[in-house]
Amino acid sequence: MKKILLSGVKPTGRPHIGNYFGAMKQFVDLLNSGNYDCYFFLADYHALNFIQNREEMARNILDLTIDYMAIGLDPNKATLFKQSDVSAHTELSCIFDTLVTMPYLQRAHAYKDAQAKNVEINVGTFNYPVLMAADILLYNTDVVPVGQDQKQHVEYARDIAQKFNNVFGETFKLPEPLILEHVATVPGTDGQKMSKSYNNTIPLFATRDEIIKAVMGIVTDSGSDVPANVYAIHKLFRPESDLKTLYGANKGKYKALKEALIEDIDAFVKPLRERRAEIAKGENTVNKVLQRGGSNACLIASTKLIEIKQKIGVL
Ligand code: ADP
Ligand code: TRP
């Protein structure tokens, strides 16, 4: 029996190289290892907390599906689906709501950040970890490849599984996060964590001009021989043994180093960009992939939901 692997990304805009090296590249490598039954989904109900615009949501869903396929998630080898196509996710989330307390959810990073900034938080964001636990636990998931920022959420899923098992009897496996240490938090062009919300990203499918603009905008700390923020991104694209020679020969020459980084990123991104453009021509095929994945996921999830309903006594 293969282990079960599941992960998701929110359709909230173009993925960046932090998403790719922190999480999405692992999706592809682990799928290709042949050791896992893989489920990759689009967390569109999670995205609804951020995108409340019909056209933008629809566009983002199509785009992220194309992105998934372009990085190498073969829909014939893995189940690709969207969360909203499998209503068992929201139904299980509702069941979990009855087991989870408010103080427990108040300890979540996203909630604490909102508190610290004194901004209002909607119930969807407050409940985010509960829906995510449902996403994971419905599929008897063993492993969840993610970046470091999602570790706490996977721990919430484990806690919720344990709580349910204690109350209603053994029902859920406890999932493990899979986080690659050297890319757990990929830095952005300003040295902070790369994130769509910080305006410091290099898009994964960037055009050459976008790559040039982003790299030229990397914040450099004048005075040092090696521009730390440039180097930190460069080591994603070239072995450190090569970089030692390159940076050794170009001490303090920030422009030359940035130009070298542009070439390396562009060489890496170009084939991805081209594959993406090819896939994007077949919108119908992409929609069919989601339909097929949704039906497949529904079969697994609805069987699990029956077991859960029996355990809680409503069936
Ligand atoms: P963002 O923070 O840009 O909105 P998402 O929340 O959509 O990114 O994250 C999608 C996946 O990418 C998650 O598994 C997340 O942990 C991972 N990820 C996001 N940013 C980074 C980063 N800077 N370094 C490593 N992994 C990341
Ligand atoms: N919270 C994840 C993110 O922001 C997206 C997500 C939703 C997810 N449900 C999941 C990831 C289940 C892994 C497993 O990136």
CSV table of C-alpha atoms and ligand atoms in Angstrom, one decimal:
chain,number,residue,atom,x,y,z
A,1,MET,CA,0.0,0.0,0.0
A,2,LYS,CA,1.4,3.4,-1.0
A,3,LYS,CA,1.4,6.2,1.5
A,4,ILE,CA,-1.1,9.0,0.9
A,5,LEU,CA,0.1,12.5,0.1
A,6,LEU,CA,-2.1,15.6,0.0
A,7,SER,CA,-1.4,19.3,-0.3
A,8,GLY,CA,-3.2,22.4,-1.6
A,9,VAL,CA,-2.5,26.0,-2.6
A,10,LYS,CA,-4.9,28.9,-2.5
A,11,PRO,CA,-5.8,30.3,-5.9
A,12,THR,CA,-4.9,33.9,-4.9
A,13,GLY,CA,-2.7,34.9,-7.7
A,14,ARG,CA,0.5,34.0,-9.5
A,15,PRO,CA,2.7,31.5,-7.7
A,16,HIS,CA,6.3,32.7,-6.9
A,17,ILE,CA,9.6,30.9,-6.5
A,18,GLY,CA,9.0,30.7,-2.7
A,19,ASN,CA,5.9,28.7,-3.3
A,20,TYR,CA,7.7,26.6,-5.8
A,21,PHE,CA,10.9,25.7,-3.9
A,22,GLY,CA,9.2,25.6,-0.5
A,23,ALA,CA,6.2,23.5,-1.5
A,24,MET,CA,5.3,22.9,-5.2
A,25,LYS,CA,8.6,21.4,-6.3
A,26,GLN,CA,8.3,18.8,-3.6
A,27,PHE,CA,4.8,18.0,-5.0
A,28,VAL,CA,6.4,17.1,-8.3
A,29,ASP,CA,9.4,15.2,-6.9
A,30,LEU,CA,7.3,13.2,-4.5
A,31,LEU,CA,4.7,12.4,-7.2
A,32,ASN,CA,7.5,11.2,-9.5
A,33,SER,CA,9.1,9.1,-6.8
A,34,GLY,CA,6.1,6.7,-7.3
A,35,ASN,CA,5.9,6.2,-3.5
A,36,TYR,CA,2.7,8.0,-2.9
A,37,ASP,CA,-0.9,8.2,-3.9
A,38,CYS,CA,-1.1,12.0,-4.5
A,39,TYR,CA,-3.9,14.5,-4.1
A,40,PHE,CA,-3.3,18.1,-5.0
A,41,PHE,CA,-6.1,20.6,-4.7
A,42,LEU,CA,-7.0,24.3,-5.1
A,43,ALA,CA,-8.1,25.7,-1.8
A,44,ASP,CA,-10.7,28.0,-3.3
A,45,TYR,CA,-12.8,28.3,-0.1
A,46,HIS,CA,-9.7,29.3,1.8
A,47,ALA,CA,-9.0,31.8,-1.0
A,48,LEU,CA,-12.5,33.3,-0.6
A,49,ASN,CA,-11.2,34.9,2.5
A,50,PHE,CA,-8.9,37.0,0.3
A,51,ILE,CA,-10.6,37.2,-3.1
A,52,GLN,CA,-14.2,38.3,-3.2
A,53,ASN,CA,-14.6,38.9,-6.9
A,54,ARG,CA,-16.3,36.5,-9.3
A,55,GLU,CA,-14.0,37.1,-12.3
A,56,GLU,CA,-10.8,37.1,-10.3
A,57,MET,CA,-11.7,33.9,-8.5
A,58,ALA,CA,-12.6,32.1,-11.7
A,59,ARG,CA,-9.5,33.3,-13.5
A,60,ASN,CA,-7.2,32.3,-10.5
A,61,ILE,CA,-8.7,28.8,-10.4
A,62,LEU,CA,-8.0,28.2,-14.1
A,63,ASP,CA,-4.6,29.7,-13.8
A,64,LEU,CA,-3.5,27.7,-10.8
A,65,THR,CA,-4.7,24.5,-12.5
A,66,ILE,CA,-2.5,25.4,-15.5
A,67,ASP,CA,0.4,26.2,-13.1
A,68,TYR,CA,0.0,22.8,-11.4
A,69,MET,CA,0.1,21.0,-14.8
A,70,ALA,CA,3.0,23.2,-16.1
A,71,ILE,CA,5.3,22.3,-13.1
A,72,GLY,CA,4.7,18.6,-13.9
A,73,LEU,CA,1.8,17.5,-11.9
A,74,ASP,CA,0.5,15.0,-14.4
A,75,PRO,CA,-3.3,14.6,-13.9
A,76,ASN,CA,-3.0,11.0,-15.1
A,77,LYS,CA,-0.8,10.2,-12.1
A,78,ALA,CA,-2.3,12.4,-9.4
A,79,THR,CA,-5.8,13.6,-8.5
A,80,LEU,CA,-6.0,17.4,-9.2
A,81,PHE,CA,-9.2,18.9,-7.9
A,82,LYS,CA,-10.8,22.0,-6.4
A,83,GLN,CA,-11.9,22.1,-2.8
A,84,SER,CA,-15.4,23.5,-3.6
A,85,ASP,CA,-16.2,20.5,-5.8
A,86,VAL,CA,-16.0,18.2,-2.8
A,87,SER,CA,-18.6,19.3,-0.3
A,88,ALA,CA,-17.4,16.8,2.3
A,89,HIS,CA,-14.6,19.3,3.1
A,90,THR,CA,-17.0,22.0,4.4
A,91,GLU,CA,-19.3,19.4,6.0
A,92,LEU,CA,-16.4,17.8,8.0
A,93,SER,CA,-15.2,21.3,8.9
A,94,CYS,CA,-18.6,21.9,10.4
A,95,ILE,CA,-18.4,18.7,12.4
A,96,PHE,CA,-14.9,19.6,13.6
A,97,ASP,CA,-16.2,23.1,14.7
A,98,THR,CA,-18.0,21.3,17.6
A,99,LEU,CA,-14.7,19.8,18.9
A,100,VAL,CA,-12.5,22.9,18.7
A,101,THR,CA,-12.5,25.7,21.2
A,102,MET,CA,-12.2,29.4,20.6
A,103,PRO,CA,-9.0,29.9,22.8
A,104,TYR,CA,-7.4,27.1,20.8
A,105,LEU,CA,-8.1,28.8,17.5
A,106,GLN,CA,-7.0,32.1,19.0
A,107,ARG,CA,-3.5,30.7,19.3
A,108,ALA,CA,-3.2,30.3,15.5
A,109,HIS,CA,-0.5,32.6,13.8
A,110,ALA,CA,-2.9,34.1,11.3
A,111,TYR,CA,-5.3,35.1,14.1
A,112,LYS,CA,-2.6,36.5,16.3
A,113,ASP,CA,-1.1,38.5,13.4
A,114,ALA,CA,-4.6,40.0,12.8
A,115,GLN,CA,-4.9,40.8,16.5
A,116,ALA,CA,-1.5,42.4,16.6
A,117,LYS,CA,-2.3,44.6,13.6
A,118,ASN,CA,-5.7,45.4,15.2
A,119,VAL,CA,-7.5,44.5,12.1
A,120,GLU,CA,-10.9,42.8,12.1
A,121,ILE,CA,-10.8,39.1,11.3
A,122,ASN,CA,-13.7,37.3,9.6
A,123,VAL,CA,-15.0,33.9,10.8
A,124,GLY,CA,-13.6,32.2,7.7
A,125,THR,CA,-10.1,33.3,8.6
A,126,PHE,CA,-10.6,32.4,12.2
A,127,ASN,CA,-11.8,28.9,11.2
A,128,TYR,CA,-9.1,28.5,8.5
A,129,PRO,CA,-7.2,25.8,10.4
A,130,VAL,CA,-10.4,23.8,10.9
A,131,LEU,CA,-11.3,23.7,7.2
A,132,MET,CA,-7.7,22.8,6.5
A,133,ALA,CA,-7.8,19.9,9.0
A,134,ALA,CA,-10.9,18.7,7.1
A,135,ASP,CA,-9.1,19.0,3.8
A,136,ILE,CA,-6.2,16.8,5.1
A,137,LEU,CA,-8.1,14.3,7.2
A,138,LEU,CA,-10.8,13.3,4.7
A,139,TYR,CA,-8.2,11.4,2.6
A,140,ASN,CA,-6.4,9.4,5.3
A,141,THR,CA,-3.4,11.5,4.5
A,142,ASP,CA,0.0,10.4,5.7
A,143,VAL,CA,2.1,13.3,4.6
A,144,VAL,CA,1.5,17.0,3.7
A,145,PRO,CA,4.3,18.8,1.8
A,146,VAL,CA,4.3,22.5,2.7
A,147,GLY,CA,6.5,25.5,3.5
A,148,GLN,CA,7.4,26.3,7.1
A,149,ASP,CA,4.5,28.8,7.5
A,150,GLN,CA,2.0,26.0,7.2
A,151,LYS,CA,3.6,23.8,9.9
A,152,GLN,CA,1.2,25.0,12.6
A,153,HIS,CA,-1.8,24.3,10.5
A,154,VAL,CA,-0.7,20.6,10.0
A,155,GLU,CA,-0.3,20.4,13.8
A,156,TYR,CA,-3.8,21.7,14.2
A,157,ALA,CA,-5.0,18.9,11.9
A,158,ARG,CA,-3.1,16.3,14.0
A,159,ASP,CA,-4.6,17.7,17.2
A,160,ILE,CA,-8.1,17.7,15.8
A,161,ALA,CA,-7.7,14.1,14.5
A,162,GLN,CA,-6.6,13.1,18.0
A,163,LYS,CA,-9.4,14.8,19.7
A,164,PHE,CA,-12.0,13.2,17.3
A,165,ASN,CA,-10.4,9.8,17.8
A,166,ASN,CA,-10.5,10.2,21.6
A,167,VAL,CA,-14.2,11.1,21.6
A,168,PHE,CA,-15.6,8.9,18.9
A,169,GLY,CA,-13.0,6.1,18.5
A,170,GLU,CA,-10.1,5.5,16.1
A,171,THR,CA,-11.1,7.2,12.8
A,172,PHE,CA,-8.3,9.4,11.5
A,173,LYS,CA,-4.6,8.9,10.8
A,174,LEU,CA,-2.3,11.6,12.2
A,175,PRO,CA,-0.7,13.4,9.2
A,176,GLU,CA,3.0,14.6,9.2
A,177,PRO,CA,4.1,17.8,7.6
A,178,LEU,CA,7.0,17.4,5.0
A,179,ILE,CA,9.1,20.5,5.2
A,180,LEU,CA,12.5,20.8,3.4
A,181,GLU,CA,14.8,22.5,5.8
A,182,HIS,CA,16.9,24.5,3.3
A,183,VAL,CA,13.9,26.0,1.5
A,184,ALA,CA,11.5,26.1,4.5
A,185,THR,CA,11.3,29.9,4.2
A,186,VAL,CA,12.5,31.3,0.8
A,187,PRO,CA,13.4,35.0,1.2
A,188,GLY,CA,12.0,37.6,-1.1
A,189,THR,CA,13.7,40.5,-2.9
A,190,ASP,CA,13.7,42.5,0.4
A,191,GLY,CA,15.1,39.6,2.5
A,192,GLN,CA,11.8,39.0,4.3
A,193,LYS,CA,9.9,35.8,3.6
A,194,MET,CA,8.8,35.8,0.0
A,195,SER,CA,5.0,36.3,0.0
A,196,LYS,CA,2.3,37.5,-2.3
A,197,SER,CA,1.2,39.9,0.4
A,198,TYR,CA,4.7,41.6,0.8
A,199,ASN,CA,5.2,42.6,-2.8
A,200,ASN,CA,8.7,41.0,-2.8
A,201,THR,CA,8.2,38.1,-5.1
A,202,ILE,CA,9.7,36.7,-8.2
A,203,PRO,CA,6.8,35.0,-10.1
A,204,LEU,CA,7.5,31.4,-11.0
A,205,PHE,CA,6.3,31.9,-14.6
A,206,ALA,CA,7.8,35.4,-14.9
A,207,THR,CA,8.7,36.9,-18.3
A,208,ARG,CA,12.3,37.8,-18.8
A,209,ASP,CA,11.4,41.5,-18.3
A,210,GLU,CA,9.7,40.6,-15.0
A,211,ILE,CA,12.8,38.7,-13.9
A,212,ILE,CA,15.1,41.6,-14.7
A,213,LYS,CA,12.8,44.0,-12.8
A,214,ALA,CA,12.5,41.8,-9.8
A,215,VAL,CA,16.2,41.0,-9.6
A,216,MET,CA,17.3,44.6,-10.1
A,217,GLY,CA,15.0,45.5,-7.3
A,218,ILE,CA,16.7,43.1,-4.8
A,219,VAL,CA,17.7,45.1,-1.8
A,220,THR,CA,21.5,45.1,-1.4
A,221,ASP,CA,23.4,45.9,1.8
A,222,SER,CA,26.1,48.2,0.6
A,223,GLY,CA,29.5,47.6,2.1
A,224,SER,CA,29.6,43.8,2.1
A,225,ASP,CA,31.5,41.8,-0.6
A,226,VAL,CA,28.6,39.4,-1.0
A,227,PRO,CA,25.1,40.8,-1.3
A,228,ALA,CA,23.2,38.5,1.1
A,229,ASN,CA,19.7,38.8,-0.5
A,230,VAL,CA,21.1,38.2,-4.0
A,231,TYR,CA,23.1,35.2,-2.8
A,232,ALA,CA,20.1,33.7,-0.8
A,233,ILE,CA,18.0,33.6,-4.0
A,234,HIS,CA,20.9,32.6,-6.2
A,235,LYS,CA,21.5,29.4,-4.3
A,236,LEU,CA,18.1,28.1,-5.3
A,237,PHE,CA,19.3,28.0,-8.9
A,238,ARG,CA,23.0,27.0,-8.7
A,239,PRO,CA,25.1,24.8,-6.5
A,240,GLU,CA,26.9,26.7,-3.8
A,241,SER,CA,30.2,25.3,-5.0
A,242,ASP,CA,29.7,27.3,-8.3
A,243,LEU,CA,28.5,30.3,-6.4
A,244,LYS,CA,31.7,30.5,-4.3
A,245,THR,CA,33.7,30.9,-7.4
A,246,LEU,CA,31.3,33.4,-9.0
A,247,TYR,CA,30.9,35.5,-5.9
A,248,GLY,CA,34.6,35.2,-5.1
A,249,ALA,CA,35.5,36.6,-8.5
A,250,ASN,CA,32.9,39.4,-8.3
A,251,LYS,CA,33.4,40.8,-4.8
A,252,GLY,CA,31.3,43.9,-4.3
A,253,LYS,CA,30.2,43.9,-8.0
A,254,TYR,CA,26.5,43.8,-7.3
A,255,LYS,CA,25.4,44.6,-10.8
A,256,ALA,CA,27.4,41.8,-12.3
A,257,LEU,CA,26.1,39.3,-9.7
A,258,LYS,CA,22.5,40.4,-10.3
A,259,GLU,CA,23.0,39.9,-14.1
A,260,ALA,CA,24.3,36.4,-13.5
A,261,LEU,CA,21.3,35.7,-11.3
A,262,ILE,CA,18.9,37.0,-14.0
A,263,GLU,CA,20.5,34.6,-16.5
A,264,ASP,CA,20.2,31.6,-14.1
A,265,ILE,CA,16.6,32.4,-13.2
A,266,ASP,CA,15.6,32.9,-16.9
A,267,ALA,CA,17.3,29.7,-18.0
A,268,PHE,CA,15.3,27.8,-15.3
A,269,VAL,CA,12.0,29.6,-15.9
A,270,LYS,CA,12.0,29.6,-19.7
A,271,PRO,CA,11.0,25.9,-20.2
A,272,LEU,CA,8.3,26.2,-17.5
A,273,ARG,CA,7.0,29.4,-19.1
A,274,GLU,CA,6.8,27.7,-22.5
A,275,ARG,CA,5.1,24.6,-21.1
A,276,ARG,CA,2.6,26.8,-19.3
A,277,ALA,CA,1.8,28.7,-22.5
A,278,GLU,CA,1.2,25.4,-24.3
A,279,ILE,CA,-1.2,24.1,-21.6
A,280,ALA,CA,-3.0,27.4,-21.4
A,281,LYS,CA,-4.1,27.0,-25.1
A,282,GLY,CA,-6.4,24.1,-24.0
A,283,GLU,CA,-8.8,25.6,-21.6
A,284,ASN,CA,-11.3,22.8,-22.1
A,285,THR,CA,-8.8,20.1,-21.3
A,286,VAL,CA,-7.9,22.0,-18.1
A,287,ASN,CA,-11.5,22.2,-17.1
A,288,LYS,CA,-11.9,18.5,-17.8
A,289,VAL,CA,-8.9,17.7,-15.5
A,290,LEU,CA,-10.6,19.5,-12.7
A,291,GLN,CA,-14.0,17.7,-13.3
A,292,ARG,CA,-12.3,14.3,-13.4
A,293,GLY,CA,-10.2,15.0,-10.3
A,294,GLY,CA,-13.3,16.3,-8.5
A,295,SER,CA,-15.3,13.1,-9.2
A,296,ASN,CA,-12.4,11.0,-8.0
A,297,ALA,CA,-11.9,13.0,-4.8
A,298,CYS,CA,-15.6,12.9,-4.1
A,299,LEU,CA,-15.6,9.1,-4.2
A,300,ILE,CA,-12.8,8.9,-1.5
A,301,ALA,CA,-14.1,11.8,0.6
A,302,SER,CA,-17.8,10.7,0.6
A,303,THR,CA,-16.8,7.2,1.7
A,304,LYS,CA,-14.8,8.7,4.6
A,305,LEU,CA,-17.7,11.0,5.5
A,306,ILE,CA,-20.1,8.1,5.8
A,307,GLU,CA,-17.7,6.4,8.3
A,308,ILE,CA,-17.5,9.7,10.2
A,309,LYS,CA,-21.2,10.2,10.3
A,310,GLN,CA,-21.6,6.7,11.6
A,311,LYS,CA,-19.1,7.4,14.3
A,312,ILE,CA,-20.9,10.5,15.5
A,313,GLY,CA,-24.3,8.8,15.4
A,314,VAL,CA,-26.1,10.7,12.7
A,315,LEU,CA,-26.2,7.8,10.3
B,1,ADP,P1,1.8,33.3,0.0
B,1,ADP,O1,2.4,33.4,1.4
B,1,ADP,O2,2.7,33.8,-1.1
B,1,ADP,O3,0.4,33.8,-0.1
B,1,ADP,P2,0.6,30.6,0.0
B,1,ADP,O4,0.0,30.9,1.3
B,1,ADP,O5,-0.3,30.5,-1.2
B,1,ADP,O6,1.8,31.7,-0.3
B,1,ADP,O7,1.5,29.3,0.0
B,1,ADP,C1,1.4,28.1,-0.8
B,1,ADP,C2,2.5,27.2,-0.4
B,1,ADP,O8,3.8,27.7,-0.5
B,1,ADP,C3,2.5,26.8,1.1
B,1,ADP,O9,2.8,25.4,1.3
B,1,ADP,C4,3.5,27.7,1.8
B,1,ADP,O10,4.0,27.1,3.0
B,1,ADP,C5,4.5,27.7,0.7
B,1,ADP,N1,5.3,29.0,0.8
B,1,ADP,C6,4.8,30.2,0.6
B,1,ADP,N2,5.7,31.2,0.7
B,1,ADP,C7,6.9,30.5,1.0
B,1,ADP,C8,8.3,30.9,1.2
B,1,ADP,N3,8.6,32.2,1.1
B,1,ADP,N4,9.2,29.9,1.4
B,1,ADP,C9,8.8,28.6,1.4
B,1,ADP,N5,7.5,28.2,1.2
B,1,ADP,C10,6.6,29.1,1.0
B,2,TRP,N1,-3.2,26.9,4.0
B,2,TRP,C1,-2.5,26.6,2.8
B,2,TRP,C2,-1.7,27.8,2.3
B,2,TRP,O1,-2.0,28.9,2.6
B,2,TRP,C3,-3.4,26.0,1.7
B,2,TRP,C4,-4.1,24.8,2.2
B,2,TRP,C5,-5.4,24.7,2.5
B,2,TRP,C6,-3.5,23.5,2.4
B,2,TRP,N2,-5.7,23.4,2.9
B,2,TRP,C7,-4.6,22.7,2.8
B,2,TRP,C8,-2.2,23.0,2.3
B,2,TRP,C9,-4.4,21.3,3.1
B,2,TRP,C10,-2.0,21.7,2.6
B,2,TRP,C11,-3.1,20.8,3.0
B,2,TRP,O2,-0.8,27.7,1.5
